[in-house]
mmCIF file of C-alpha atoms and ligand atoms in Angstrom:
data_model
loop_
_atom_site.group_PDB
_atom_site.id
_atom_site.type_symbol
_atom_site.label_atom_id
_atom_site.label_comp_id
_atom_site.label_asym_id
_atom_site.label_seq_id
_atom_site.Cartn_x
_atom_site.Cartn_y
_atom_site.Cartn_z
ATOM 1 C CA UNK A 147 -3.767 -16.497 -13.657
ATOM 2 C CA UNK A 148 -2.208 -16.165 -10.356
ATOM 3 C CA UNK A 149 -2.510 -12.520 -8.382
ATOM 4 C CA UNK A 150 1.311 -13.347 -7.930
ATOM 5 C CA UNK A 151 4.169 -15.566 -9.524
ATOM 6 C CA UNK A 152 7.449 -15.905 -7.430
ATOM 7 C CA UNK A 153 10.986 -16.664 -9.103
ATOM 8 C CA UNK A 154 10.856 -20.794 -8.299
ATOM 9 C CA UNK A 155 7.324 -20.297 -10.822
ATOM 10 C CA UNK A 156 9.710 -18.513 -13.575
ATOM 11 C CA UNK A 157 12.120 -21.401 -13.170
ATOM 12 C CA UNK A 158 9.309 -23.541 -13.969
ATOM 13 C CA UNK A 159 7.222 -21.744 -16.529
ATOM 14 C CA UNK A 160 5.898 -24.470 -18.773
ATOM 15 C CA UNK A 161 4.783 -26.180 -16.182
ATOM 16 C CA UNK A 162 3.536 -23.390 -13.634
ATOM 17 C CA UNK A 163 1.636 -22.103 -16.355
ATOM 18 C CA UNK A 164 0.474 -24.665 -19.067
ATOM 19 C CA UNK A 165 -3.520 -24.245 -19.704
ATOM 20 C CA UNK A 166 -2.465 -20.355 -19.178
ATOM 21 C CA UNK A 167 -4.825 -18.543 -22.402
ATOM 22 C CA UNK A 168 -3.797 -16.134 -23.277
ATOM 23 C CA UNK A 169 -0.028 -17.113 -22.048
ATOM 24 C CA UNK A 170 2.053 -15.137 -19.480
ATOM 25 C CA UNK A 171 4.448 -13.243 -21.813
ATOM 26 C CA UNK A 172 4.499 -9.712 -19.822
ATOM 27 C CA UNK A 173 5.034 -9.149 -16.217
ATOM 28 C CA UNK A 174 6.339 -6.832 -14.091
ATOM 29 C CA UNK A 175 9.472 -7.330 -11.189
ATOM 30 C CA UNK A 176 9.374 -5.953 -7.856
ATOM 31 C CA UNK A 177 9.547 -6.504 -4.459
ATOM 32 C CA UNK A 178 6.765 -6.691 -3.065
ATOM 33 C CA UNK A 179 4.427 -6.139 -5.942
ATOM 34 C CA UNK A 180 1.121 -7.588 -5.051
ATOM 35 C CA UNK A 181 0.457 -4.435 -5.024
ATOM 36 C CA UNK A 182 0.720 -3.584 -8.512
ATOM 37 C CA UNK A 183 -1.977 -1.645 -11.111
ATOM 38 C CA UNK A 184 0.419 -2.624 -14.113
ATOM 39 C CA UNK A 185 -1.528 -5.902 -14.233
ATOM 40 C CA UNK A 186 -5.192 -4.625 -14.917
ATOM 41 C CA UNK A 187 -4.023 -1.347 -17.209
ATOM 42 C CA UNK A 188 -1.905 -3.865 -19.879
ATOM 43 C CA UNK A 189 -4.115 -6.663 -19.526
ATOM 44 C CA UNK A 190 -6.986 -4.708 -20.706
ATOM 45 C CA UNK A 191 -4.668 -3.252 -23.648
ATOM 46 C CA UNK A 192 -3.473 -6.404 -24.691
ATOM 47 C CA UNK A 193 -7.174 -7.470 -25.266
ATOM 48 C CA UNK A 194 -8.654 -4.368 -26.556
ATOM 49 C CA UNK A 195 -5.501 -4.800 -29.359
ATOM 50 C CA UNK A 196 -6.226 -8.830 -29.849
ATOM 51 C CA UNK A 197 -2.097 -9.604 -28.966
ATOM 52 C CA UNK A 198 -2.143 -12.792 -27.751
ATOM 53 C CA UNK A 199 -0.409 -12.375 -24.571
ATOM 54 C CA UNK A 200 -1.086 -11.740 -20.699
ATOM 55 C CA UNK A 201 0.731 -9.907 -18.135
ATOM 56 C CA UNK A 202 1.078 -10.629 -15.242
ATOM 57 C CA UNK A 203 2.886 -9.933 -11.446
ATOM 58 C CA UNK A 204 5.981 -11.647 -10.753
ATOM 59 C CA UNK A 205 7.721 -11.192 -7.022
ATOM 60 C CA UNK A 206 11.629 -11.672 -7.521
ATOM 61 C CA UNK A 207 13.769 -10.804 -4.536
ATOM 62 C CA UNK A 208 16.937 -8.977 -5.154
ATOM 63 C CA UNK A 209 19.076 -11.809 -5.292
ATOM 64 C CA UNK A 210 17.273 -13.998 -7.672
ATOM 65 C CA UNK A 211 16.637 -10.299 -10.175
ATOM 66 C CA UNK A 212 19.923 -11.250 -12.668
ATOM 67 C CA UNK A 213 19.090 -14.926 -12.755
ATOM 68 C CA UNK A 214 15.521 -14.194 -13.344
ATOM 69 C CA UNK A 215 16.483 -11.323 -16.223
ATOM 70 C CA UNK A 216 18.654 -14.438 -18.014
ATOM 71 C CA UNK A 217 15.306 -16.155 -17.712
ATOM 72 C CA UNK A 218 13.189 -14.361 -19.547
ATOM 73 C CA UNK A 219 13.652 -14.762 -23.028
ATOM 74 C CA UNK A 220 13.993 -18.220 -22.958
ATOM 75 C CA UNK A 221 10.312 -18.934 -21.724
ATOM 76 C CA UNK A 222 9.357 -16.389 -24.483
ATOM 77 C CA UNK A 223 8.857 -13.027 -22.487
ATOM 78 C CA UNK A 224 7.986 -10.009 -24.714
ATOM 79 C CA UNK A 225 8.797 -8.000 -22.417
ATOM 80 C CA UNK A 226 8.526 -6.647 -18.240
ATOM 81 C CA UNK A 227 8.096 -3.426 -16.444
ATOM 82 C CA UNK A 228 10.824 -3.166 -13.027
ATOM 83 C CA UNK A 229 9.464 -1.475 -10.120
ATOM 84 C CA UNK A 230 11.098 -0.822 -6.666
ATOM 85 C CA UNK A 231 13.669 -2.372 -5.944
ATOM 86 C CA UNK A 232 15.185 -3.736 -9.546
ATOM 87 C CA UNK A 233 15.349 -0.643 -11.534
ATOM 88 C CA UNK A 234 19.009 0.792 -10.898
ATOM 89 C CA UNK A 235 20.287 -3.483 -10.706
ATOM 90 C CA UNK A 236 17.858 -3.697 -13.873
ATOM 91 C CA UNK A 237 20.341 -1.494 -15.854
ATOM 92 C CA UNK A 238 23.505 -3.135 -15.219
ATOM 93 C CA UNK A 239 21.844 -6.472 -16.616
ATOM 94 C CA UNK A 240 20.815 -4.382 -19.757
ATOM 95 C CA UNK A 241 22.911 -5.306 -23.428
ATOM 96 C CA UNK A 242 21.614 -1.789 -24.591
ATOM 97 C CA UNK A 243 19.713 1.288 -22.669
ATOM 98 C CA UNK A 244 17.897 4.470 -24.224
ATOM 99 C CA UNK A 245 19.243 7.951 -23.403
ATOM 100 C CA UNK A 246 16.741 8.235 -20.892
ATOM 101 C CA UNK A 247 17.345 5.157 -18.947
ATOM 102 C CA UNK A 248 21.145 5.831 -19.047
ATOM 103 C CA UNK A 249 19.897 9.759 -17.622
ATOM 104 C CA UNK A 250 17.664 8.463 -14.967
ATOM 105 C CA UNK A 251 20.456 5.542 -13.673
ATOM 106 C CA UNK A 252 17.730 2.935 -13.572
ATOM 107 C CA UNK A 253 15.252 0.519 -16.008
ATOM 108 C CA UNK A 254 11.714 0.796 -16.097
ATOM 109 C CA UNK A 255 11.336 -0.962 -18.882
ATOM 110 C CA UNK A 256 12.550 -3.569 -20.743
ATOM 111 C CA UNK A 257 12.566 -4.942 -24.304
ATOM 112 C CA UNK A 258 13.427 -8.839 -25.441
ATOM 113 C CA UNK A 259 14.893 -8.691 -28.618
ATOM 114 C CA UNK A 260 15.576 -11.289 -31.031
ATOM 115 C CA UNK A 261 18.323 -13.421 -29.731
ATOM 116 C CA UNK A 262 17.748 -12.818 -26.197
ATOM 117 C CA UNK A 263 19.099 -9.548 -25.985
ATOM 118 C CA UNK A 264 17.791 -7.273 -23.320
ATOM 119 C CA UNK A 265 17.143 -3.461 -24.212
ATOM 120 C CA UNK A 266 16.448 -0.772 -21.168
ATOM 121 C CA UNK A 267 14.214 2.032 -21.041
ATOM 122 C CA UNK A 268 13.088 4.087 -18.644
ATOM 123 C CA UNK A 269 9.695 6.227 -18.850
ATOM 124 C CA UNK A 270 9.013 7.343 -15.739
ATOM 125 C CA UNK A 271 10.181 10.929 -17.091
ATOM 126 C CA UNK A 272 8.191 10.957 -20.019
ATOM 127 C CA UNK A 273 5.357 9.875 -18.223
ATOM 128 C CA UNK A 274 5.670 12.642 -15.754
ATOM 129 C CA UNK A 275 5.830 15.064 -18.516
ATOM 130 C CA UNK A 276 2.852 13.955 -20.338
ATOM 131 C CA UNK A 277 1.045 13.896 -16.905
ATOM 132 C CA UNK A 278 1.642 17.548 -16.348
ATOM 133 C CA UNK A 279 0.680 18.301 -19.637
ATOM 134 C CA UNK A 280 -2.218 16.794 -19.430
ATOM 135 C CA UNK A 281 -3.379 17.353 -15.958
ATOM 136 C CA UNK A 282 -1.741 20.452 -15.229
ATOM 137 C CA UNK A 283 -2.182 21.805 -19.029
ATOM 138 C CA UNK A 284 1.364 23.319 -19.303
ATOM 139 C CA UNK A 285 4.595 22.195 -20.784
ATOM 140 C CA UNK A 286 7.401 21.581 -17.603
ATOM 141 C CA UNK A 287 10.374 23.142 -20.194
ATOM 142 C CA UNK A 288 8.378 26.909 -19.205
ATOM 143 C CA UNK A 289 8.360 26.054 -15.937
ATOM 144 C CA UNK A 290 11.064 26.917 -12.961
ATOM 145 C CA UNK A 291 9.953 23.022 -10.657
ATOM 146 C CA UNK A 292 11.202 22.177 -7.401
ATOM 147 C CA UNK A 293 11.477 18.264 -7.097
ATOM 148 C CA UNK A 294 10.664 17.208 -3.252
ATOM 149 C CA UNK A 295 12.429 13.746 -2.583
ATOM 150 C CA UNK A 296 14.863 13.994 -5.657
ATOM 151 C CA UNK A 297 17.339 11.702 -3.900
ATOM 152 C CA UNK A 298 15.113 8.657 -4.081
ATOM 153 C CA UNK A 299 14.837 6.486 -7.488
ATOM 154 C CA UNK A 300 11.682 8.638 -9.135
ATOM 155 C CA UNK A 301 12.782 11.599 -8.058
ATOM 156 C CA UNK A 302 16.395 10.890 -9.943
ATOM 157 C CA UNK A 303 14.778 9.658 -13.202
ATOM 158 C CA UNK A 304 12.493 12.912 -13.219
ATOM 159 C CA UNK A 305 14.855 15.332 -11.976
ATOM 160 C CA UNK A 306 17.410 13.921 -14.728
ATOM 161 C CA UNK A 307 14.189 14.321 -17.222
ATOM 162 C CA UNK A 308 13.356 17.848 -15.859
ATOM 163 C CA UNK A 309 17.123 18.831 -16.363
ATOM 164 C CA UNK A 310 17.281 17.310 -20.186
ATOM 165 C CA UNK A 311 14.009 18.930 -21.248
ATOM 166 C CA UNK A 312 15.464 22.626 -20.343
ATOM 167 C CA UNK A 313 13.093 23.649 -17.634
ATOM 168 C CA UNK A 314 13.805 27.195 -16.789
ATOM 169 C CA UNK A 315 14.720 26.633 -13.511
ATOM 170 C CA UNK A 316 15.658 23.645 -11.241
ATOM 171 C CA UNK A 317 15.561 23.222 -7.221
ATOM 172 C CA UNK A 318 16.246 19.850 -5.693
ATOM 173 C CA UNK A 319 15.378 19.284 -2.216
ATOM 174 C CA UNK A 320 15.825 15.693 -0.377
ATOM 175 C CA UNK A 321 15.796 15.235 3.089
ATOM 176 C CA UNK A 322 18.984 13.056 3.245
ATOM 177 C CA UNK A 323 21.174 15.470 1.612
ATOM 178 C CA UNK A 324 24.077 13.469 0.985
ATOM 179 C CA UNK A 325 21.578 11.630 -1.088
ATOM 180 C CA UNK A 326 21.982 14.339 -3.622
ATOM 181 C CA UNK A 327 25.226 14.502 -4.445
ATOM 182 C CA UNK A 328 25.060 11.628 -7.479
ATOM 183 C CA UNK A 329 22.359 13.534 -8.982
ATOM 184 C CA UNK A 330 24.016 17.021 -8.674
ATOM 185 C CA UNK A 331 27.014 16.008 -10.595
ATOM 186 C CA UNK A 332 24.424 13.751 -13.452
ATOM 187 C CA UNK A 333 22.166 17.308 -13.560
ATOM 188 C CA UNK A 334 25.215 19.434 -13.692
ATOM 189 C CA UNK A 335 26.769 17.305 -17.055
ATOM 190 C CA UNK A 336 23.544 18.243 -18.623
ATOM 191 C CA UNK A 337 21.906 21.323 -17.539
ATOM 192 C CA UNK A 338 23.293 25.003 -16.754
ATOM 193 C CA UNK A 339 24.488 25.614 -12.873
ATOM 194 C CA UNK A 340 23.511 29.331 -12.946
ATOM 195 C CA UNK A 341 19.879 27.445 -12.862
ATOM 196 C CA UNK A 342 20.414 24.605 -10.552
ATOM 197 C CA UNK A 343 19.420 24.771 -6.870
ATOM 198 C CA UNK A 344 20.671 21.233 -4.810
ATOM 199 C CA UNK A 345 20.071 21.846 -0.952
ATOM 200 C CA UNK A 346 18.919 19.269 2.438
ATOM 201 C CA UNK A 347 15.030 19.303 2.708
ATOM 202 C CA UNK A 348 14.327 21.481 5.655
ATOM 203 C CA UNK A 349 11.628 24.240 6.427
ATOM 204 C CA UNK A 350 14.074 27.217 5.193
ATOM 205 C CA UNK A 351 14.957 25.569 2.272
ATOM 206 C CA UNK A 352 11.130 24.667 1.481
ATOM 207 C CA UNK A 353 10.027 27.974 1.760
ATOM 208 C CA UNK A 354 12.629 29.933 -0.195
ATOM 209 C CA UNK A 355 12.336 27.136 -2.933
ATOM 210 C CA UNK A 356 8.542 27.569 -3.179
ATOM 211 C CA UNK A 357 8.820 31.550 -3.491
ATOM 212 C CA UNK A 358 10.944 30.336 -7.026
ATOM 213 C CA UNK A 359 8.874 27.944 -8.206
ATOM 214 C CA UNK A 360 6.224 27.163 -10.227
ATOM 215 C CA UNK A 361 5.316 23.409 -10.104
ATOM 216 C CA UNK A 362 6.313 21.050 -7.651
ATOM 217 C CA UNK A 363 6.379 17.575 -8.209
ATOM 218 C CA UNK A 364 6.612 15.647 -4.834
ATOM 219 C CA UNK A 365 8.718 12.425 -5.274
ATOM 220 C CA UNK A 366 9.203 11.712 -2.133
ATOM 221 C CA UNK A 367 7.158 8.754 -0.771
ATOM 222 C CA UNK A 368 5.829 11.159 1.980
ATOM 223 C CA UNK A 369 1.742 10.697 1.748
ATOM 224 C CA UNK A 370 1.508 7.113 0.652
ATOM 225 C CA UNK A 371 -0.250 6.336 4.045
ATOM 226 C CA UNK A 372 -3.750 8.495 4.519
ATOM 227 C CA UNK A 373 -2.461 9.491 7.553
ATOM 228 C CA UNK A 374 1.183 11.503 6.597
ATOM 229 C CA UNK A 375 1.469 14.863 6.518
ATOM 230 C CA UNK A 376 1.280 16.841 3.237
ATOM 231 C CA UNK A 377 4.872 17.260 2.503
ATOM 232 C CA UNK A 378 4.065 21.316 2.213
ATOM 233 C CA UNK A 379 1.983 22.536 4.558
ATOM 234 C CA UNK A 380 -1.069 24.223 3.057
ATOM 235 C CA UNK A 381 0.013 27.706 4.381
ATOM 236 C CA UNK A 382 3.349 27.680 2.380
ATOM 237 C CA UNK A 383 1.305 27.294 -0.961
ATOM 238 C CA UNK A 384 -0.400 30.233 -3.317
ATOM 239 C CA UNK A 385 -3.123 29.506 -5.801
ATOM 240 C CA UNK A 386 -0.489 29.901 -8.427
ATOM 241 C CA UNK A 387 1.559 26.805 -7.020
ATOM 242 C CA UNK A 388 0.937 23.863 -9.320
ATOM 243 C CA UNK A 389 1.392 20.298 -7.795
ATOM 244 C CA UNK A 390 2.129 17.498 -9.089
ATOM 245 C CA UNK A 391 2.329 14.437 -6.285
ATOM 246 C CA UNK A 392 3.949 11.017 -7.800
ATOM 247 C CA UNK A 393 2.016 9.204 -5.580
ATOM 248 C CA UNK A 394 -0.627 6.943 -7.505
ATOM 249 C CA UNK A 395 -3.986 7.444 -5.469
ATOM 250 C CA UNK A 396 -7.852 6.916 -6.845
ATOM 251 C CA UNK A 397 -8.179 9.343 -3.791
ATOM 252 C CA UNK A 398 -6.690 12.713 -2.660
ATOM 253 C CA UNK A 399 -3.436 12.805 -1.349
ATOM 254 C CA UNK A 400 -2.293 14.961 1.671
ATOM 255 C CA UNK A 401 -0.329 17.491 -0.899
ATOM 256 C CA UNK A 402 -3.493 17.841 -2.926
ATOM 257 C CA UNK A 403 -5.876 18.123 -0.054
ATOM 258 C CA UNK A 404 -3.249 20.846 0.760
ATOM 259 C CA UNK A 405 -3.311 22.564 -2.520
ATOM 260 C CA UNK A 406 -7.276 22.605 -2.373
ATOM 261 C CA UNK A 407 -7.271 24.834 0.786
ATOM 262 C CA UNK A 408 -4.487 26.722 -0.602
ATOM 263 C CA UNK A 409 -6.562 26.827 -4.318
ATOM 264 C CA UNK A 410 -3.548 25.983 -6.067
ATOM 265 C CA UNK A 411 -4.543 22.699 -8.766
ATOM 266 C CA UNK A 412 -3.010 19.495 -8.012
ATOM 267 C CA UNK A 413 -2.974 16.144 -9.582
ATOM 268 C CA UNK A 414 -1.795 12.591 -8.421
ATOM 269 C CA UNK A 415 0.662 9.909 -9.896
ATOM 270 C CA UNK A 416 -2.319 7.808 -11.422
ATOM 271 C CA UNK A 417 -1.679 9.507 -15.000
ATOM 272 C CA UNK A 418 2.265 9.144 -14.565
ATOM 273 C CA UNK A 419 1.686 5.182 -13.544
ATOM 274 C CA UNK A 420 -0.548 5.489 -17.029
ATOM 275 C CA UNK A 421 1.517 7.673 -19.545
ATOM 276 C CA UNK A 422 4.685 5.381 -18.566
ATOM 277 C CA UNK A 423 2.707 2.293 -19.252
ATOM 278 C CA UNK A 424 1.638 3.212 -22.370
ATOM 279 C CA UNK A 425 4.888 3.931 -23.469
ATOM 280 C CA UNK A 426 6.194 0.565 -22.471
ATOM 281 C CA UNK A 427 4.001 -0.653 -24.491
ATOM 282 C CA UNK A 428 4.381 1.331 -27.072
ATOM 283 C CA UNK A 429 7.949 -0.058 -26.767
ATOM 284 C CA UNK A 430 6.956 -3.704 -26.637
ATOM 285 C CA UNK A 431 4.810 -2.984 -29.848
ATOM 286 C CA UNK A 432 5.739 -0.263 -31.733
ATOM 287 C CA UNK A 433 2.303 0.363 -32.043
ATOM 288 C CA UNK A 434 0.048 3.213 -30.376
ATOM 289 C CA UNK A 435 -1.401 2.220 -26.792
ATOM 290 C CA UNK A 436 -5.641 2.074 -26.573
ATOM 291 C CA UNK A 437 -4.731 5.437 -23.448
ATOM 292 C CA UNK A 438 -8.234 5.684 -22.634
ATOM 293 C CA UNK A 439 -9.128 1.672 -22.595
ATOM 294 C CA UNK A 440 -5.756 1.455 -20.222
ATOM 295 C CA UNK A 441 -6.853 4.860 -18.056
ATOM 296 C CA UNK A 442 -10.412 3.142 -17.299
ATOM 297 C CA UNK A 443 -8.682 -0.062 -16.452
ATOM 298 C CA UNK A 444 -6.206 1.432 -13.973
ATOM 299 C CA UNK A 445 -8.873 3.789 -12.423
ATOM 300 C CA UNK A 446 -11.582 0.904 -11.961
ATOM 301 C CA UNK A 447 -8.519 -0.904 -10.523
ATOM 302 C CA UNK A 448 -7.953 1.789 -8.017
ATOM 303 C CA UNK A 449 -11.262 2.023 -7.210
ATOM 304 C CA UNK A 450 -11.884 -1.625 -6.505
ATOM 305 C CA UNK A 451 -8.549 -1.059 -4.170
ATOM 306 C CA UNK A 452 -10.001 1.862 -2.305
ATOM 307 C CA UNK A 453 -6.694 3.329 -2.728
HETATM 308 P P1 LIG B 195 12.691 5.649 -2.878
HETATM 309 O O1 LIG B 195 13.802 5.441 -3.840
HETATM 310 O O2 LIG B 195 12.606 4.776 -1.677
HETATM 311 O O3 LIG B 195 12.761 7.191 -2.400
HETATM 312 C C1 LIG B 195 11.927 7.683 -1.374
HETATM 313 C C2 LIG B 195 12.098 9.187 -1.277
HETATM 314 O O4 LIG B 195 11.163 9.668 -0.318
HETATM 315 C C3 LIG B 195 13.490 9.610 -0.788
HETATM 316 O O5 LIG B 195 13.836 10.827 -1.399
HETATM 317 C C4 LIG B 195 13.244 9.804 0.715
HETATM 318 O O6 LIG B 195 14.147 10.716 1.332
HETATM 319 C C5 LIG B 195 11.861 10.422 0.690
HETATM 320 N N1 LIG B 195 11.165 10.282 1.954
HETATM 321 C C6 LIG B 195 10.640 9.167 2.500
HETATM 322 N N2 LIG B 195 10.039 9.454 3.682
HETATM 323 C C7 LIG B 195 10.199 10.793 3.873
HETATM 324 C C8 LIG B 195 9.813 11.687 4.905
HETATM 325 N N3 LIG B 195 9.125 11.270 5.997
HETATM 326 N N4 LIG B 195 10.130 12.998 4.779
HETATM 327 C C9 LIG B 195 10.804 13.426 3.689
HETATM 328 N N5 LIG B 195 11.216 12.627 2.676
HETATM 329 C C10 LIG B 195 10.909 11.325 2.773
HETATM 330 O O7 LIG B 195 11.268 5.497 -3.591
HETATM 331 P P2 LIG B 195 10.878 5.872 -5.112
HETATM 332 O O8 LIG B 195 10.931 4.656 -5.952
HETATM 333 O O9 LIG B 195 11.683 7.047 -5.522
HETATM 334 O O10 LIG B 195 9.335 6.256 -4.934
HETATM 335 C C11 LIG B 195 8.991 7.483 -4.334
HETATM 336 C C12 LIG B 195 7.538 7.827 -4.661
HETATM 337 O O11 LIG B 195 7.370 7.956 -6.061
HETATM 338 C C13 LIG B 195 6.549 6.748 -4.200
HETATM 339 O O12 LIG B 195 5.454 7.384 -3.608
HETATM 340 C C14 LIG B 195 6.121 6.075 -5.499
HETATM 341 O O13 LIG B 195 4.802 5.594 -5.410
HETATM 342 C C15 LIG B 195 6.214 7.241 -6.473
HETATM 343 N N6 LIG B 195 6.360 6.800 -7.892
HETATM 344 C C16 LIG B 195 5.313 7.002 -8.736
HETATM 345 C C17 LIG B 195 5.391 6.603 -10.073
HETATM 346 C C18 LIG B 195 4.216 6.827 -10.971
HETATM 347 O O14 LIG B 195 4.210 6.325 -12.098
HETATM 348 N N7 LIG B 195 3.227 7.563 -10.546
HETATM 349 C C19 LIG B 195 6.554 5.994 -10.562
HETATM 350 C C20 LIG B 195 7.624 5.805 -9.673
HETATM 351 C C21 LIG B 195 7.508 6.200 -8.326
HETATM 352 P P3 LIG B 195 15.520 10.198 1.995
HETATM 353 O O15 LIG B 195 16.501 10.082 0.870
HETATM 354 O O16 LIG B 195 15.869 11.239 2.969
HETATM 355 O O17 LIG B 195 15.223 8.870 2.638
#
């Protein structure tokens, strides 16, 4: 298998990929995405469950995403994942979407049913939730959570999750403010205003947010490089702060290393990236995902990266 397939390879499937055993009938769309975990974690499900099938990285620009979506079924795709760029384009392309893909404006998943027809999902949210849960140990709907970087793509799906799940109390900060307004109006349809906080991303609005909140979940893609800031400086956090940074990491991120010298817990995105896979393929095959087979995978992956 190649690390990376491009969009002239999907035109030319049989071909590109005869000999292929397993064969390439899961992949996931982005640009770039060389990049990607999504690889290792379902490739090691897939065999751990016997489905003959592979997955696999394909790089499709945003002008060849439609073309390659109308693809798809006819070189007998299962199913993909959609990263960055392709997810809010993704949905458009979609004959049906779940409620939650329809909530968070954008595909992460997607289903090829029989006669071609495309079916969206997106479980970024869920995956979040299950994250906290699990990392964290508490439920988000007891929990008042400020969303850092809700303008951007994960930060709509989960703040459109976070609003449908009830939490008791929701502040939105984004640095681009006008960034906001979309979601305010999607949050507002759903969730009461009396509990809804939408303001710019500055050091005033930080601060009062934090003295209201209990987790934080930083969507913002502040910290991907070792050398960024922690979004919130260590002084502004309390031990009873919980963090939760989006950012998928085998390392510590500048929020965490901020919550340890504030002795607040923290986690990172790695059991997000893992909790949504498993529930696309749980999608893909209506059958339970092999979690801890798929969170070795992704943290050996990680590991190997240095990441
Ligand atoms: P995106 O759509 O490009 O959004 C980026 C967000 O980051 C925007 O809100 C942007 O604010 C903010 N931002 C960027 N630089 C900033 C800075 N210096 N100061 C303050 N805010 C800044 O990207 P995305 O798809 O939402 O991804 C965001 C993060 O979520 C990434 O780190 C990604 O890895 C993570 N993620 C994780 C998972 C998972 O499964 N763990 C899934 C999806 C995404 P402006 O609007 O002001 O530009």
């Amino acid at each position: 298998m190649q690390a990376v397939y491009t969009f002239a390879d999907l035109q030319n499937w049989e071909t590109v990929t005869a000999g292929e055993n397993p064969p390439l009938r899961l992949a996931v769309l982005g640009d770039p995405i060389a990049h990607s975990a999504s690889p290792p974690m379902h490739n090691a499900a897939l065999k751990a469950c016997k489905i003959d099938a592979a997955y696999c990285r394909l790089h499709i620009h945003p002008d060849e995403l439609s073309a390659a979506l109308r693809l798809l079924p006819g070189k007998g795709f299962i199913g993909v994942n959609c990263t960055i760029p392709h997810k809010v384009a993704a949905l458009a392309a979609m004959d049906e979407v779940d409620d939650h893909a329809s909530r968070a404006g954008g595909v992460n998943t997607i289903r090829i049913c029989e006669g071609g027809r495309l079916q969206g999902f997106s479980t970024d949210g869920l995956g979040l939730e299950r994250a906290v849960s699990e990392q964290l140990g508490v439920e988000i709907r007891e929990l008042r959570v400020l969303v850092l970087g809700a303008g951007g793509g994960a930060g709509h799906a989960v703040a459109m999750h976070l609003a449908a799940s009830g939490v008791r109390r929701l502040i939105l900060l984004n640095r681009t403010f006008e960034k906001l307004q979309p979601l305010k109006k999607a949050v507002a349809a759903i969730y009461p205003r009396r509990f809804l906080t939408v303001r710019a991303w500055n050091d005033t609005t930080l601060a009062e947010a934090l003295a209201v909140s209990d987790l934080v979940v930083n969507c913002s893609s502040l910290g991907m490089k070792p050398d960024d800031p922690s979004p919130i400086p260590a002084a502004l956090l309390t031990p009873r702060h919980l963090l939760y940074d989006t950012i998928y990491t085998a390392s510590r991120t500048p929020l965490m290393l901020a919550a340890d010298a504030a002795g607040a817990l923290s986690a990172n995105g790695l059991d997000m990236l893992l909790h949504q896979g498993a529930i696309s393929f749980e999608m893909w095959f209506q059958r339970e995902a092999p979690l801890e087979i798929m969170r070795k995978a992704l943290l050996d992956y990680a590991n190997a990266k240095g990441k």
